[in-house]
Coordinates of C-alpha atoms in Angstrom, one line a residue:
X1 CA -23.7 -60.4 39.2
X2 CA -19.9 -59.9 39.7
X3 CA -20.6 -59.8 35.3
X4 CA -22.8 -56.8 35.2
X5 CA -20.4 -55.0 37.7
X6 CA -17.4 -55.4 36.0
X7 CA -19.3 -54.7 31.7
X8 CA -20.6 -51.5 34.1
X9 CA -17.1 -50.9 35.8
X10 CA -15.6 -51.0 31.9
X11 CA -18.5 -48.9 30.4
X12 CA -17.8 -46.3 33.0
X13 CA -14.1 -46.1 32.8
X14 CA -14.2 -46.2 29.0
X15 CA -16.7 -43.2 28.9
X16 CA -14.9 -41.4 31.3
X17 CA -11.5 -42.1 29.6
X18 CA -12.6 -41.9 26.1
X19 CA -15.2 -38.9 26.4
X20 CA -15.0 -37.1 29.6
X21 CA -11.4 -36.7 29.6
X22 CA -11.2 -35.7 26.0
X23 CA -14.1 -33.4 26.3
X24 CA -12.6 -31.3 29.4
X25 CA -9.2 -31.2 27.8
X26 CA -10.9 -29.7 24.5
X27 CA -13.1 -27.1 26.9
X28 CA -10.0 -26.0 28.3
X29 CA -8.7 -25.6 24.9
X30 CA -11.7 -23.4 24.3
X31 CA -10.9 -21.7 27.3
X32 CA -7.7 -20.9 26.5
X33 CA -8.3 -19.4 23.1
X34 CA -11.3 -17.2 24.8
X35 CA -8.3 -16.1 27.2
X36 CA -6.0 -15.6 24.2
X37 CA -3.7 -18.0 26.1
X38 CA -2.6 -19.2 22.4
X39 CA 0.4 -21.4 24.3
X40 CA -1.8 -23.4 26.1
X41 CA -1.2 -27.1 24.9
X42 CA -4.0 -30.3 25.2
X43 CA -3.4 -33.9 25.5
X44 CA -5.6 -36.8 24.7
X45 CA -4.4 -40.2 24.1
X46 CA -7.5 -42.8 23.9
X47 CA -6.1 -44.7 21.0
X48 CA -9.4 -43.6 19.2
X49 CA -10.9 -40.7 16.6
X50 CA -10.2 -38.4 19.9
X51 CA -6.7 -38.5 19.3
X52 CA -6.6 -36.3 16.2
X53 CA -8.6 -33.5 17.6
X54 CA -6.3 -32.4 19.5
X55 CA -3.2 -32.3 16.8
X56 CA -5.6 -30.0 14.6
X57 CA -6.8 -27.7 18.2
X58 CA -2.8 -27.5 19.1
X59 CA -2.3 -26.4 15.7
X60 CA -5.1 -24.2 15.3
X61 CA -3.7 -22.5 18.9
X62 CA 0.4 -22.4 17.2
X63 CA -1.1 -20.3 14.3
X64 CA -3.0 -18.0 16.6
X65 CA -0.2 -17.8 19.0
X66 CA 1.9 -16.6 15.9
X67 CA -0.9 -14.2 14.9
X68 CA -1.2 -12.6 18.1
X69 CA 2.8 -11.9 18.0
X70 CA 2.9 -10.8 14.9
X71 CA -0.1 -8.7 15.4
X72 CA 1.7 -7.2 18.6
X73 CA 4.6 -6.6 16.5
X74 CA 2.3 -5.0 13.3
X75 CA 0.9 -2.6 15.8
X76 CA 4.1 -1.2 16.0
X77 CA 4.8 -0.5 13.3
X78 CA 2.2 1.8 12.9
X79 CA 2.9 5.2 13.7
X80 CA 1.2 5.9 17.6
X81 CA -0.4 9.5 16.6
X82 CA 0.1 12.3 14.0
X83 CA 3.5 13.1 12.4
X84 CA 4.3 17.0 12.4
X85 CA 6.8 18.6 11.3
X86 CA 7.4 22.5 9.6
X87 CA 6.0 21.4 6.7
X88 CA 2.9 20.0 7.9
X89 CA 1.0 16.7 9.0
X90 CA 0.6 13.2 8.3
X91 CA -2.7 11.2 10.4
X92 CA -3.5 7.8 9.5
X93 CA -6.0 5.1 10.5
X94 CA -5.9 1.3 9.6
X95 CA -8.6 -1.3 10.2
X96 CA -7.9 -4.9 9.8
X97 CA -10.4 -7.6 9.2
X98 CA -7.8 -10.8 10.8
X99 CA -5.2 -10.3 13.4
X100 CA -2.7 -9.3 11.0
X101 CA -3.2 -7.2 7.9
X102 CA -1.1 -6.0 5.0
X103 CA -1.8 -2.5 4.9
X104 CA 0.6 -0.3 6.1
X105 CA 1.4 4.3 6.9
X106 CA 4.2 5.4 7.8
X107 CA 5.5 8.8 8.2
X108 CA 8.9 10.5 9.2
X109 CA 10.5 13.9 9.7
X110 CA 13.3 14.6 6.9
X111 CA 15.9 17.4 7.1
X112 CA 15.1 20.9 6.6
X113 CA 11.9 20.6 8.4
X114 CA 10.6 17.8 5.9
X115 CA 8.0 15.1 6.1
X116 CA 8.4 12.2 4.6
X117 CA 5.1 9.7 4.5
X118 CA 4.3 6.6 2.9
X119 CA 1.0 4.5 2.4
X120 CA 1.7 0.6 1.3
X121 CA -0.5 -2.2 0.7
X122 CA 0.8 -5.9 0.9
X123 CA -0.3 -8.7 -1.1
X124 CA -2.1 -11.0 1.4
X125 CA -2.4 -11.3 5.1
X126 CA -1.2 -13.2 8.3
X127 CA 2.5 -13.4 9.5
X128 CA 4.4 -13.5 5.9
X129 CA 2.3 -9.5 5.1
X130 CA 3.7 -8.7 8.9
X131 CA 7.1 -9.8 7.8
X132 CA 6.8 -7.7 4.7
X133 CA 5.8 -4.4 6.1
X134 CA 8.6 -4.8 8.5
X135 CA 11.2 -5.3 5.8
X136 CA 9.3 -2.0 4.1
X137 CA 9.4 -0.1 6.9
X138 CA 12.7 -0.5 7.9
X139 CA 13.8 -0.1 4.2
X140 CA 11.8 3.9 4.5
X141 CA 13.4 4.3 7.3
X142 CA 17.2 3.8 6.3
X143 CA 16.7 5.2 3.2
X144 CA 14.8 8.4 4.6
X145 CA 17.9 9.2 7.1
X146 CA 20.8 7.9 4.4
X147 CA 19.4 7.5 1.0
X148 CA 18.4 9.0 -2.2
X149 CA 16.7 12.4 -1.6
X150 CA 13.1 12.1 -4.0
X151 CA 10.5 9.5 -3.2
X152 CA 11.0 8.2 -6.5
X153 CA 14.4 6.9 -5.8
X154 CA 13.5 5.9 -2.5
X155 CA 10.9 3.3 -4.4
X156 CA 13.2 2.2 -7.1
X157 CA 15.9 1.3 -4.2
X158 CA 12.9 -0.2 -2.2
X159 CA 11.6 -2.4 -5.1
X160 CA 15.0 -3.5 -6.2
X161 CA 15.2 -4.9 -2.2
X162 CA 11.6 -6.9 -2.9
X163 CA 12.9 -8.9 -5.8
X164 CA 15.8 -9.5 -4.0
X165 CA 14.7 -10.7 -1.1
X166 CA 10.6 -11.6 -2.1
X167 CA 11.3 -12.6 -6.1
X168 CA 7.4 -13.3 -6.9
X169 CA 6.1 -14.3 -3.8
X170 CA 4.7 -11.5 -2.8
X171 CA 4.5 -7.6 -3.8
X172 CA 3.4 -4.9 -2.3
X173 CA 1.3 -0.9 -3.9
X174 CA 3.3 1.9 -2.1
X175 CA 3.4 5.5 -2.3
X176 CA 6.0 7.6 -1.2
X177 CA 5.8 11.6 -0.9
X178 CA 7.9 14.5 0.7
X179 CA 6.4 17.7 2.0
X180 CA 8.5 20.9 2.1
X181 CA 7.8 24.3 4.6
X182 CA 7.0 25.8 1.4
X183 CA 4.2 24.1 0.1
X184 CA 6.3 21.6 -2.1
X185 CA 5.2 18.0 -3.0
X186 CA 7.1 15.6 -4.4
X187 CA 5.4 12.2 -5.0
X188 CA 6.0 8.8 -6.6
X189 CA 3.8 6.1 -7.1
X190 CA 4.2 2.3 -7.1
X191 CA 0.6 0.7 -8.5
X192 CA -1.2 2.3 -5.8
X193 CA -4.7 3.9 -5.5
X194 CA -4.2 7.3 -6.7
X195 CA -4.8 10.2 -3.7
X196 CA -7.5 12.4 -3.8
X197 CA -6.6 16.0 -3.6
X198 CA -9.1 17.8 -1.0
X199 CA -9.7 21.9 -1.3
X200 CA -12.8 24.1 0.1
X201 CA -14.4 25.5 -3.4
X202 CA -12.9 23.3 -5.3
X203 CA -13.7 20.0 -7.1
X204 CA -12.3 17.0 -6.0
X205 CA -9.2 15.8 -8.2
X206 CA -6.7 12.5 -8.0
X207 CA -3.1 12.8 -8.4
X208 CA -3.0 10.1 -11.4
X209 CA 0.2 8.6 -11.5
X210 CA 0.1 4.7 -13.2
X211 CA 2.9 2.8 -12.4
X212 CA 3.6 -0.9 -10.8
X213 CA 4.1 -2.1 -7.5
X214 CA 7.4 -2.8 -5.4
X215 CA 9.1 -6.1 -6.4
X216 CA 7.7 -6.0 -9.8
X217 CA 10.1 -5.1 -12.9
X218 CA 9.8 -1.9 -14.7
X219 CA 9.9 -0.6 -17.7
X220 CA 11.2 2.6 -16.6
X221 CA 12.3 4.2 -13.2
X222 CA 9.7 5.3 -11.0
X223 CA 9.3 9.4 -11.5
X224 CA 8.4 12.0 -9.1
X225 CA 5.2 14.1 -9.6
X226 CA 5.7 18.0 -8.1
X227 CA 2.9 20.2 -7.5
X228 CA 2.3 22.8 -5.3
X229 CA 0.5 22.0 -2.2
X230 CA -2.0 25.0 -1.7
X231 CA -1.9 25.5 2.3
X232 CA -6.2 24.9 2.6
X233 CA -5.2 21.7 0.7
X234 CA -5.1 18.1 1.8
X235 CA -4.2 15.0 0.3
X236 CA -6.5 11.6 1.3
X237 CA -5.2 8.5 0.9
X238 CA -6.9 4.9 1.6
X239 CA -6.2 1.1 0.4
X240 CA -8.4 -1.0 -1.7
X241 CA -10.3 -2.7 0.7
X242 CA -12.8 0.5 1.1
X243 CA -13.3 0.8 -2.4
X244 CA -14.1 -2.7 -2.4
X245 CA -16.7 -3.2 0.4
X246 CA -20.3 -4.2 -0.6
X247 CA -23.6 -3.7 1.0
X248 CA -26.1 -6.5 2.1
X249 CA -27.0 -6.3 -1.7
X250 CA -23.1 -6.8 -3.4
X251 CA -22.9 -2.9 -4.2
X252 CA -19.3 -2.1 -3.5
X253 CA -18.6 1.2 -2.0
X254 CA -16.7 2.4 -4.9
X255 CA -14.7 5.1 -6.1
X256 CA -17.9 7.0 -7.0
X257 CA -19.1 6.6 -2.9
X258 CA -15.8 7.8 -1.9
X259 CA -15.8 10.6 -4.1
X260 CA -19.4 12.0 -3.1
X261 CA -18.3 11.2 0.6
X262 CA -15.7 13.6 0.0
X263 CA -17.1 16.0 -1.5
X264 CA -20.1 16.1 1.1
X265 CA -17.6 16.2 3.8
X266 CA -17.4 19.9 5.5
X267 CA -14.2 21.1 6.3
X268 CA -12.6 19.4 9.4
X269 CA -9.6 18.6 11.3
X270 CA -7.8 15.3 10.0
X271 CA -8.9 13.2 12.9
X272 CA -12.9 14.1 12.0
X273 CA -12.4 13.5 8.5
X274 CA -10.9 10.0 8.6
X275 CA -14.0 8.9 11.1
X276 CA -16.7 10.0 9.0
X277 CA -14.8 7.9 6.1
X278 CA -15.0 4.8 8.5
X279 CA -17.8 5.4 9.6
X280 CA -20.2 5.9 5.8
X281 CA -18.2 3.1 5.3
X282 CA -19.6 0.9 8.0
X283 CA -23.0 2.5 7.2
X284 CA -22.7 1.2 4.0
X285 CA -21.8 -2.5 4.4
X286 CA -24.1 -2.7 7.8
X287 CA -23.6 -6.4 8.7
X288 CA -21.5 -7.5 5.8
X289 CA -18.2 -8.1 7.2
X290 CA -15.4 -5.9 5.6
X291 CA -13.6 -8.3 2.9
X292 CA -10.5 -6.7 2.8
X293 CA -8.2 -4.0 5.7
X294 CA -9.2 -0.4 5.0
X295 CA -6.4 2.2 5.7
X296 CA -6.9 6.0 5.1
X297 CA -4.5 8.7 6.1
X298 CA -4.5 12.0 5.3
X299 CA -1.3 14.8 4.9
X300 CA -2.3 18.6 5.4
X301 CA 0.2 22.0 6.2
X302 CA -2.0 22.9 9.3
X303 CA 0.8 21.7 11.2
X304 CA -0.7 20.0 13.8
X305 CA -4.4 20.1 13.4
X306 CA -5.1 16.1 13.9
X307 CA -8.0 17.0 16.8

C-alpha cells in the first residue's frame, strides 16, 4: 500500500512540476503578450522538452518588446496632422501591415513661405526600416534648415549618407519636392512611384521622372523637374504596396485601379480624398490581408483645406 501512495505521490508531483507549472507559466506568457506586456519574462526548468519553450516564447516577447518601441518611436516620425504653409498643404496617411513599416511622409516649412515634403519607401520592415527612416528624416530635416536649396541636391547629399552609413544593406525610393507661394514646383525623384497630377477637367497625368533610389550609385546627379502648379491642382502620392494588393482572386489593384479611382473621385478636401483611396482599396482586397504598407499623401495650394 505504502507502494501505490508513493508511484501516486511521484505521478502527481511530476505532472504538476512537469505540466502544470509549465503550462501556467506559458498562459501567463500569453497573457502578457495579449496585455502587450512585451517585458514580461517566463521560467521553466523541468530538465525536459518544456525547457525550450520557454527560450523561443522569451524571444518571441524580446522581438515584440523591440517592435512595440520602435513602433512608438516610427509613429513619430510621422507628421501629427497637415503641414501648411503660404504656399500650400501637405496631408499624408500611412497604413502598416506589422508593427513597424518602411514607408515614410514627411513635410516641413522652408524660408520664404516654402514647403518642403517628402514621401520615402524603405526596403523591408521591422526595427532596422525604423532605424532607416529615422536616419532619413533627420537627414530632410538638417538639410531642409542648412543645406542645398533644390530637392535634387537635397537627395544626392541624402543618398551619398545611405552608402556611407547603409552600403547595400538596405535602400530606400524617396521623393523630394518644394512648393513656392507662387505656384512653383520643384521636384526630384529617387526610384520612386511617379505622382499623379490631379485637376477638375482635366485628364489625369504622372510626373515621370526615372531615376534610382537613395544609397544606390548613379550615373548622373539627381535633377530637379519645375512645372507650374496650377492652384485647382493637386499632386497624389502613394507607395507600392497599394499598387500591389490583390483581391480574393490574385488581381492586384494596379496602376490602372488607381488611375480610374482617381479619375472617378469628385473634387474633395485632402482628408476625403485619401479615405476613399483606403477605402476602394480595402473594398478591393476584402479579406486578403494587405501584403505590403500603403502610404498616400497628397500636396495642394488650398492652404489649409485638409477637412
Amino acid at each position: 500500500m505504502l507502494l501505490v501512495f508513493l508511484l501516486v505521490g511521484t505521478i502527481g508531483w511530476r505532472l504538476r512540476e512537469g505540466v502544470w507549472r509549465p503550462t501556467r507559466a506559458l498562459l501567463a506568457g500569453v497573457q502578457a503578450m495579449a496585455t502587450r506586456a512585451f517585458d514580461h519574462r517566463i521560467t521553466v526548468a523541468t530538465g525536459d522538452e518544456w525547457d525550450d519553450l520557454p527560450a523561443a516564447f522569451n524571444q518571441t516577447l524580446a522581438t515584440m518588446e523591440e517592435l512595440e518601441v520602435a513602433s512608438v518611436i516610427q509613429a513619430r516620425l510621422f507628421p501629427a496632422g497637415p503641414v501648411t504653409t503660404p504656399a500650400g498643404t501637405f496631408l499624408g496617411r500611412s497604413r502598416t501591415t506589422q508593427e513597424v513599416g518602411g514607408d515614410y511622409f514627411d513635410a516641413l516649412p522652408g524660408p520664404d513661405g516654402t514647403l518642403f515634403f517628402l514621401m520615402g519607401d524603405v526596403t523591408g520592415h521591422g526595427v532596422s526600416a525604423a532605424l532607416v527612416v529615422a536616419m532619413a528624416k533627420s537627414a530632410f530635416g538638417y538639410l531642409v534648415r542648412t543645406g542645398p536649396p533644390s530637392p535634387a541636391a537635397i537627395l544626392d547629399r541624402m543618398s551619398a549618407l545611405f552608402r556611407e552609413q547603409l552600403g547595400r544593406t538596405l535602400a530606400m525610393t524617396c521623393q523630394i519636392g518644394c512648393l513656392h507661394p507662387d505656384g512653383t514646383l520643384r521636384f526630384a525623384n529617387a526610384g520612386h512611384l511617379f505622382p499623379f497630377l490631379l485637376q477638375p477637367g482635366q485628364p489625369i497625368r504622372r510626373l515621370e521622372q526615372p531615376s534610382v533610389p537613395l544609397g544606390m550609385r548613379a550615373r548622373r546627379p539627381y535633377v530637379d523637374l519645375v512645372i507650374d502648379l496650377p492652384s485647382d491642382a493637386r499632386l497624389l502620392f502613394c507607395t507600392d504596396g497599394i499598387i500591389e494588393a490583390t483581391d480574393p482572386a490574385g488581381k492586384m489593384f494596379g496602376f490602372t485601379g488607381l488611375t480610374a479611382l482617381l479619375a472617378a473621385l469628385p473634387p474633395a478636401p485632402p482628408a476625403a480624398t485619401i479615405e476613399a483611396v483606403f477605402a476602394a482599396l480595402a473594398a478591393h482586397t476584402r479579406e486578403v490581408p494587405w501584403a505590403d504598407d500603403v502610404t498616400v499623401a497628397i500636396l495642394c495650394r488650398s492652404a489649409g483645406e485638409t477637412a
